Amino acid sequence: MSQSELCVRSDGDGMESLPRDIPVPVRRREPKFVPYEPYKAAVTPLREMDTRCNRTRLAALEIPFPLHHPPGSGEEPPLLAVVREVPEGTPPSPSSQGAPLEQRLQEAHQCTQDLQEQLRVQVEVNRELKKLLVASVGEDLEARVHFLSEDKAQLAADVRAYAQRLSQGREEIDRLAIHADVWRSKFLAASLLVDELANCKARLMRQCDDFQEALQWMASEHKQLEANLTATCRLLAKLQGEVPRGDAAPCDVLQLSAQAQQAARSLCHQVAARGGSANLRLGPSPVVCATPAESFAQRTDCAYETLKRSFTSSSAHSALESSISSSSELVAHHGSTIACCRHCSGHLETI
């Protein structure tokens, strides 16, 4: 597509221009109405103005002008004709109106003197009033200054009291902060001690379980040993020919072993009396080993001894012993110190 084809506009796109033979309507500006303009082409004003006062006329006045004739010579001085503009409608002022003007001038002078007298009196009155006002204002200012001084002194006393209370409050806050730190350190030490004691308790509980299991195991072995000894004693008694009648007397394992040994010895003597003592030589003593229950009990006892030594050397045991020993003294001695675990430093004061 060429550049000329791109520039061609189609009908109806809104950008086409009107033909030259069609007139284009042009809006005409209407003239503005100006009521009055202060220049030559101004419109006549809406209201009528009085032009009679603006009209003037020339009037001739004869004024005596003594240039060469002094006033005391008795001759009439020449008159000087002066032409001036006089507004129309006012009559010319004749020379016969001088007397009324002088009278009016005297009246004005008298009025001026009266006004000056009144002004002087008013000034005196104002001066006195000013003195009275200054005195009253001075008294008011003095009273106000006194009141402000008292108020300032009271405010200073209040400020000192509040400052003292503030310092006391700060001291109390510092003291409570120290107490809070002490109790916080006590709580941390107690929490550590509780943790160690809980660990010790768990180890002791495991040790107790081991001891209980060893005891149960040894009890079972003891019952087995008791049954064996009882059977052995019955067999030995049957060999001797002494069968007891009725119920046998109650006895423990040690008594049963003693009875078995006595029966065996008696049988040996009977055999020796019948056939000779050459065949009754005793063999070597057997090596007695520990039973499984006894071995387990021994291992448990060794573990308990080790745990006991660790408790003796641990700080929890010493802290517990010291706290137990000093618990009776804390009631009577409030200023004593308490020993803590290895995590604490210094002394803890009892509050």
Tab-separated table of C-alpha atoms in Angstrom:
chain	number	residue	atom	x	y	z
A	1	MET	CA	0.000	0.000	0.000
A	2	SER	CA	1.495	3.328	-1.103
A	3	GLN	CA	1.607	6.625	0.749
A	4	SER	CA	-0.939	8.247	-1.592
A	5	GLU	CA	-3.472	5.524	-0.902
A	6	LEU	CA	-3.039	6.002	2.841
A	7	CYS	CA	-3.729	9.761	2.573
A	8	VAL	CA	-7.003	9.378	0.597
A	9	ARG	CA	-10.067	9.975	2.757
A	10	SER	CA	-13.338	8.188	2.218
A	11	ASP	CA	-16.827	9.645	2.391
A	12	GLY	CA	-18.473	9.568	5.781
A	13	ASP	CA	-15.334	9.584	7.904
A	14	GLY	CA	-16.198	13.039	9.317
A	15	MET	CA	-13.048	14.728	8.052
A	16	GLU	CA	-14.240	15.798	4.573
A	17	SER	CA	-14.608	19.543	3.821
A	18	LEU	CA	-17.753	21.257	2.486
A	19	PRO	CA	-17.994	22.373	-1.163
A	20	ARG	CA	-17.117	25.977	-1.957
A	21	ASP	CA	-20.534	26.838	-3.435
A	22	ILE	CA	-22.387	26.111	-0.148
A	23	PRO	CA	-22.479	29.202	2.120
A	24	VAL	CA	-21.154	28.705	5.592
A	25	PRO	CA	-23.244	30.394	8.315
A	26	VAL	CA	-21.290	33.008	10.241
A	27	ARG	CA	-22.408	34.261	13.640
A	28	ARG	CA	-22.619	38.027	13.824
A	29	ARG	CA	-21.759	39.888	16.987
A	30	GLU	CA	-24.448	42.138	18.357
A	31	PRO	CA	-23.428	45.657	19.520
A	32	LYS	CA	-23.319	46.093	23.272
A	33	PHE	CA	-25.510	48.650	24.976
A	34	VAL	CA	-23.417	51.326	26.658
A	35	PRO	CA	-25.522	53.602	28.932
A	36	TYR	CA	-22.901	56.311	29.370
A	37	GLU	CA	-19.364	56.895	28.176
A	38	PRO	CA	-17.159	59.787	29.338
A	39	TYR	CA	-15.943	60.790	25.879
A	40	LYS	CA	-17.289	62.398	22.756
A	41	ALA	CA	-19.170	59.425	21.352
A	42	ALA	CA	-20.866	58.688	24.669
A	43	VAL	CA	-24.566	57.928	24.792
A	44	THR	CA	-26.835	60.465	26.437
A	45	PRO	CA	-27.224	59.740	30.190
A	46	LEU	CA	-30.504	58.253	31.337
A	47	ARG	CA	-31.203	60.944	33.958
A	48	GLU	CA	-31.327	64.636	33.265
A	49	MET	CA	-28.673	66.820	34.859
A	50	ASP	CA	-29.152	70.393	36.071
A	51	THR	CA	-27.017	72.585	33.824
A	52	ARG	CA	-28.125	75.907	35.182
A	53	CYS	CA	-25.521	75.954	37.920
A	54	ASN	CA	-22.792	75.473	35.362
A	55	ARG	CA	-23.725	78.526	33.366
A	56	THR	CA	-21.746	81.656	34.257
A	57	ARG	CA	-21.882	85.277	33.267
A	58	LEU	CA	-19.521	88.207	33.525
A	59	ALA	CA	-20.200	90.881	36.174
A	60	ALA	CA	-18.345	94.176	36.638
A	61	LEU	CA	-17.468	95.221	40.174
A	62	GLU	CA	-16.070	98.617	41.201
A	63	ILE	CA	-13.394	98.148	43.876
A	64	PRO	CA	-11.630	101.210	45.334
A	65	PHE	CA	-7.945	100.952	44.659
A	66	PRO	CA	-5.933	103.737	46.354
A	67	LEU	CA	-2.629	103.651	44.628
A	68	HIS	CA	-1.571	107.308	44.598
A	69	HIS	CA	-4.032	108.750	47.125
A	70	PRO	CA	-3.458	107.785	50.741
A	71	PRO	CA	-6.539	107.029	52.873
A	72	GLY	CA	-6.298	110.182	55.018
A	73	SER	CA	-6.202	112.779	52.147
A	74	GLY	CA	-10.025	113.239	51.916
A	75	GLU	CA	-10.168	112.661	48.152
A	76	GLU	CA	-12.049	109.809	46.657
A	77	PRO	CA	-9.719	107.139	45.361
A	78	PRO	CA	-10.191	105.909	41.834
A	79	LEU	CA	-12.252	102.840	41.271
A	80	LEU	CA	-10.807	99.698	39.704
A	81	ALA	CA	-13.187	97.839	37.495
A	82	VAL	CA	-12.748	94.069	37.796
A	83	VAL	CA	-14.592	91.599	35.628
A	84	ARG	CA	-15.220	88.145	37.112
A	85	GLU	CA	-17.435	85.138	36.410
A	86	VAL	CA	-20.584	85.077	38.476
A	87	PRO	CA	-22.880	82.051	38.463
A	88	GLU	CA	-26.147	82.725	36.756
A	89	GLY	CA	-29.059	83.265	39.104
A	90	THR	CA	-26.985	85.023	41.878
A	91	PRO	CA	-27.344	88.770	42.075
A	92	PRO	CA	-24.220	90.847	42.158
A	93	SER	CA	-23.025	91.727	45.702
A	94	PRO	CA	-23.352	95.485	46.265
A	95	SER	CA	-21.035	97.420	48.492
A	96	SER	CA	-23.921	98.131	50.882
A	97	GLN	CA	-23.660	94.565	52.266
A	98	GLY	CA	-20.402	95.289	54.165
A	99	ALA	CA	-22.125	96.162	57.478
A	100	PRO	CA	-23.960	92.861	57.790
A	101	LEU	CA	-20.746	91.078	56.901
A	102	GLU	CA	-18.862	92.914	59.639
A	103	GLN	CA	-21.623	92.086	62.097
A	104	ARG	CA	-21.484	88.493	61.093
A	105	LEU	CA	-17.707	88.614	61.396
A	106	GLN	CA	-17.985	89.987	64.944
A	107	GLU	CA	-20.517	87.346	65.822
A	108	ALA	CA	-18.186	84.690	64.436
A	109	HIS	CA	-15.297	86.186	66.420
A	110	GLN	CA	-17.395	86.167	69.595
A	111	CYS	CA	-18.460	82.590	68.916
A	112	THR	CA	-14.838	81.671	68.383
A	113	GLN	CA	-13.875	83.174	71.734
A	114	ASP	CA	-16.742	81.333	73.442
A	115	LEU	CA	-15.638	78.107	71.836
A	116	GLN	CA	-12.053	78.723	72.922
A	117	GLU	CA	-13.243	79.296	76.484
A	118	GLN	CA	-15.294	76.128	76.370
A	119	LEU	CA	-12.281	74.310	74.941
A	120	ARG	CA	-10.085	75.569	77.796
A	121	VAL	CA	-12.651	74.484	80.379
A	122	GLN	CA	-12.990	71.131	78.695
A	123	VAL	CA	-9.221	70.718	78.659
A	124	GLU	CA	-9.086	71.429	82.404
A	125	VAL	CA	-11.889	68.973	83.027
A	126	ASN	CA	-10.162	66.388	80.864
A	127	ARG	CA	-6.911	66.971	82.747
A	128	GLU	CA	-8.621	66.368	86.098
A	129	LEU	CA	-10.422	63.342	84.749
A	130	LYS	CA	-7.128	62.031	83.429
A	131	LYS	CA	-5.530	62.438	86.860
A	132	LEU	CA	-8.433	60.617	88.496
A	133	LEU	CA	-8.319	57.919	85.843
A	134	VAL	CA	-4.559	57.480	86.226
A	135	ALA	CA	-4.947	57.259	90.009
A	136	SER	CA	-7.732	54.701	89.777
A	137	VAL	CA	-5.887	52.718	87.136
A	138	GLY	CA	-2.724	52.865	89.272
A	139	GLU	CA	-4.625	51.470	92.256
A	140	ASP	CA	-6.113	48.744	90.076
A	141	LEU	CA	-2.688	47.925	88.659
A	142	GLU	CA	-1.180	47.822	92.144
A	143	ALA	CA	-3.913	45.489	93.340
A	144	ARG	CA	-3.511	43.342	90.252
A	145	VAL	CA	0.278	43.247	90.665
A	146	HIS	CA	-0.187	42.225	94.306
A	147	PHE	CA	-2.648	39.538	93.273
A	148	LEU	CA	-0.293	38.299	90.556
A	149	SER	CA	2.609	38.238	93.032
A	150	GLU	CA	0.586	36.153	95.478
A	151	ASP	CA	-0.547	33.908	92.654
A	152	LYS	CA	3.055	33.507	91.484
A	153	ALA	CA	4.200	32.636	95.006
A	154	GLN	CA	1.403	30.075	95.306
A	155	LEU	CA	2.293	28.604	91.935
A	156	ALA	CA	5.961	28.421	92.959
A	157	ALA	CA	4.978	26.575	96.147
A	158	ASP	CA	2.794	24.195	94.129
A	159	VAL	CA	5.631	23.613	91.674
A	160	ARG	CA	8.019	22.822	94.540
A	161	ALA	CA	5.467	20.449	96.084
A	162	TYR	CA	4.857	18.726	92.766
A	163	ALA	CA	8.600	18.500	92.124
A	164	GLN	CA	9.096	16.911	95.542
A	165	ARG	CA	6.263	14.476	94.895
A	166	LEU	CA	7.736	13.710	91.486
A	167	SER	CA	11.166	13.017	92.993
A	168	GLN	CA	9.572	10.791	95.623
A	169	GLY	CA	7.649	9.003	92.914
A	170	ARG	CA	10.838	8.483	90.927
A	171	GLU	CA	12.604	7.122	94.003
A	172	GLU	CA	9.678	4.799	94.623
A	173	ILE	CA	9.780	3.689	90.980
A	174	ASP	CA	13.529	3.031	91.240
A	175	ARG	CA	13.029	1.074	94.457
A	176	LEU	CA	10.237	-0.967	92.895
A	177	ALA	CA	12.399	-1.538	89.817
A	178	ILE	CA	15.200	-2.858	92.066
A	179	HIS	CA	12.714	-5.091	93.873
A	180	ALA	CA	11.361	-6.280	90.537
A	181	ASP	CA	14.885	-7.132	89.376
A	182	VAL	CA	15.547	-8.991	92.629
A	183	TRP	CA	12.326	-10.954	92.332
A	184	ARG	CA	13.020	-11.605	88.649
A	185	SER	CA	16.457	-13.001	89.502
A	186	LYS	CA	14.870	-15.069	92.271
A	187	PHE	CA	12.287	-16.379	89.856
A	188	LEU	CA	14.937	-17.277	87.288
A	189	ALA	CA	17.048	-18.984	89.946
A	190	ALA	CA	13.985	-20.826	91.247
A	191	SER	CA	12.999	-21.876	87.733
A	192	LEU	CA	16.495	-23.239	87.102
A	193	LEU	CA	16.438	-24.991	90.471
A	194	VAL	CA	13.028	-26.444	89.685
A	195	ASP	CA	14.297	-27.716	86.338
A	196	GLU	CA	17.289	-29.375	87.981
A	197	LEU	CA	15.096	-30.821	90.713
A	198	ALA	CA	12.689	-32.162	88.093
A	199	ASN	CA	15.621	-33.794	86.313
A	200	CYS	CA	16.841	-35.272	89.584
A	201	LYS	CA	13.343	-36.489	90.384
A	202	ALA	CA	13.091	-38.205	86.989
A	203	ARG	CA	16.438	-39.956	87.539
A	204	LEU	CA	15.422	-40.992	91.042
A	205	MET	CA	12.127	-42.344	89.729
A	206	ARG	CA	13.990	-44.424	87.158
A	207	GLN	CA	16.313	-45.654	89.911
A	208	CYS	CA	13.332	-46.561	92.088
A	209	ASP	CA	11.814	-48.492	89.198
A	210	ASP	CA	15.088	-50.394	88.797
A	211	PHE	CA	15.164	-51.212	92.517
A	212	GLN	CA	11.578	-52.350	92.437
A	213	GLU	CA	12.253	-54.613	89.478
A	214	ALA	CA	15.335	-56.050	91.249
A	215	LEU	CA	13.297	-56.714	94.378
A	216	GLN	CA	10.578	-58.477	92.404
A	217	TRP	CA	13.194	-60.566	90.609
A	218	MET	CA	14.928	-61.492	93.874
A	219	ALA	CA	11.578	-62.339	95.451
A	220	SER	CA	10.869	-64.782	92.659
A	221	GLU	CA	14.313	-66.321	93.085
A	222	HIS	CA	13.765	-66.470	96.857
A	223	LYS	CA	10.531	-68.392	96.326
A	224	GLN	CA	12.333	-70.814	94.010
A	225	LEU	CA	15.129	-71.235	96.565
A	226	GLU	CA	12.581	-71.795	99.308
A	227	ALA	CA	10.855	-74.508	97.268
A	228	ASN	CA	14.173	-76.222	96.567
A	229	LEU	CA	15.220	-76.152	100.225
A	230	THR	CA	11.852	-77.481	101.307
A	231	ALA	CA	12.110	-80.382	98.894
A	232	THR	CA	15.694	-81.078	99.971
A	233	CYS	CA	14.751	-81.109	103.664
A	234	ARG	CA	11.889	-83.545	102.992
A	235	LEU	CA	14.159	-85.865	101.038
A	236	LEU	CA	16.824	-85.806	103.746
A	237	ALA	CA	14.263	-86.485	106.432
A	238	LYS	CA	12.931	-89.435	104.414
A	239	LEU	CA	16.442	-90.815	104.051
A	240	GLN	CA	16.949	-90.588	107.781
A	241	GLY	CA	13.677	-92.409	108.364
A	242	GLU	CA	12.288	-89.615	110.438
A	243	VAL	CA	9.017	-88.667	108.838
A	244	PRO	CA	7.392	-85.933	110.968
A	245	ARG	CA	3.811	-86.401	111.801
A	246	GLY	CA	1.320	-83.517	111.731
A	247	ASP	CA	2.049	-80.015	110.481
A	248	ALA	CA	5.637	-78.859	110.414
A	249	ALA	CA	6.656	-75.804	112.374
A	250	PRO	CA	6.957	-72.571	110.332
A	251	CYS	CA	10.508	-71.556	109.460
A	252	ASP	CA	12.328	-69.295	107.058
A	253	VAL	CA	14.897	-70.043	104.379
A	254	LEU	CA	17.839	-69.804	106.772
A	255	GLN	CA	16.237	-72.311	109.167
A	256	LEU	CA	15.478	-74.616	106.254
A	257	SER	CA	19.093	-74.436	105.105
A	258	ALA	CA	20.262	-75.185	108.670
A	259	GLN	CA	17.927	-78.171	108.902
A	260	ALA	CA	19.157	-79.457	105.531
A	261	GLN	CA	22.771	-79.099	106.659
A	262	GLN	CA	22.046	-80.928	109.962
A	263	ALA	CA	20.216	-83.739	108.175
A	264	ALA	CA	23.061	-84.109	105.696
A	265	ARG	CA	25.621	-84.234	108.509
A	266	SER	CA	23.644	-86.913	110.358
A	267	LEU	CA	23.404	-88.965	107.164
A	268	CYS	CA	27.157	-88.667	106.731
A	269	HIS	CA	27.712	-89.977	110.251
A	270	GLN	CA	25.363	-92.887	109.660
A	271	VAL	CA	27.090	-93.772	106.433
A	272	ALA	CA	30.517	-93.512	108.112
A	273	ALA	CA	29.427	-95.775	110.979
A	274	ARG	CA	28.233	-98.466	108.546
A	275	GLY	CA	30.916	-98.602	105.942
A	276	GLY	CA	34.081	-96.736	106.939
A	277	SER	CA	35.313	-93.202	106.723
A	278	ALA	CA	37.464	-93.616	103.638
A	279	ASN	CA	34.660	-92.894	101.269
A	280	LEU	CA	33.369	-89.856	103.164
A	281	ARG	CA	35.984	-87.343	102.122
A	282	LEU	CA	34.537	-83.938	101.183
A	283	GLY	CA	35.211	-82.530	97.745
A	284	PRO	CA	36.282	-78.998	96.871
A	285	SER	CA	33.863	-76.210	97.671
A	286	PRO	CA	31.825	-75.104	94.681
A	287	VAL	CA	32.198	-71.579	93.325
A	288	VAL	CA	28.974	-69.743	94.086
A	289	CYS	CA	27.999	-67.157	91.473
A	290	ALA	CA	25.390	-64.416	91.804
A	291	THR	CA	21.981	-65.032	90.442
A	292	PRO	CA	20.620	-62.838	87.641
A	293	ALA	CA	18.491	-60.958	90.137
A	294	GLU	CA	21.483	-60.411	92.407
A	295	SER	CA	23.564	-59.198	89.451
A	296	PHE	CA	20.838	-56.782	88.402
A	297	ALA	CA	20.492	-55.565	92.004
A	298	GLN	CA	24.240	-55.003	92.188
A	299	ARG	CA	24.223	-53.001	88.950
A	300	THR	CA	21.287	-50.966	90.212
A	301	ASP	CA	23.103	-50.287	93.479
A	302	CYS	CA	26.184	-49.108	91.599
A	303	ALA	CA	24.047	-46.770	89.474
A	304	TYR	CA	22.422	-45.417	92.632
A	305	GLU	CA	25.819	-44.751	94.196
A	306	THR	CA	26.903	-42.885	91.079
A	307	LEU	CA	23.672	-40.851	91.096
A	308	LYS	CA	24.129	-40.116	94.780
A	309	ARG	CA	27.664	-38.824	94.198
A	310	SER	CA	26.392	-36.623	91.336
A	311	PHE	CA	23.681	-35.249	93.614
A	312	THR	CA	26.233	-34.538	96.323
A	313	SER	CA	28.475	-32.594	93.913
A	314	SER	CA	25.660	-30.835	92.056
A	315	SER	CA	24.620	-27.252	92.842
A	316	ALA	CA	20.929	-28.180	92.975
A	317	HIS	CA	21.519	-30.479	95.937
A	318	SER	CA	23.585	-27.848	97.770
A	319	ALA	CA	21.033	-25.127	96.980
A	320	LEU	CA	18.230	-27.391	98.132
A	321	GLU	CA	20.046	-28.236	101.349
A	322	SER	CA	20.907	-24.577	102.002
A	323	SER	CA	17.338	-23.458	101.269
A	324	ILE	CA	15.948	-26.190	103.534
A	325	SER	CA	18.414	-25.354	106.295
A	326	SER	CA	17.755	-21.602	106.028
A	327	SER	CA	13.979	-21.868	105.659
A	328	SER	CA	13.589	-21.822	109.426
A	329	GLU	CA	15.865	-18.790	109.730
A	330	LEU	CA	14.021	-16.730	107.070
A	331	VAL	CA	11.080	-16.228	109.362
A	332	ALA	CA	13.124	-14.628	112.135
A	333	HIS	CA	15.948	-13.036	110.116
A	334	HIS	CA	14.679	-10.846	107.314
A	335	GLY	CA	18.088	-9.484	106.332
A	336	SER	CA	19.733	-12.873	105.701
A	337	THR	CA	20.981	-13.960	102.295
A	338	ILE	CA	20.111	-17.084	100.327
A	339	ALA	CA	22.623	-19.143	98.401
A	340	CYS	CA	21.644	-19.750	94.778
A	341	CYS	CA	22.637	-22.035	91.979
A	342	ARG	CA	25.712	-21.661	89.800
A	343	HIS	CA	23.822	-19.432	87.356
A	344	CYS	CA	23.422	-16.620	89.909
A	345	SER	CA	26.079	-14.187	91.072
A	346	GLY	CA	26.196	-12.261	94.305
A	347	HIS	CA	23.602	-12.434	97.015
A	348	LEU	CA	19.831	-12.194	96.916
A	349	GLU	CA	18.303	-9.960	99.542
A	350	THR	CA	15.081	-11.056	101.166
A	351	ILE	CA	12.422	-8.325	101.045
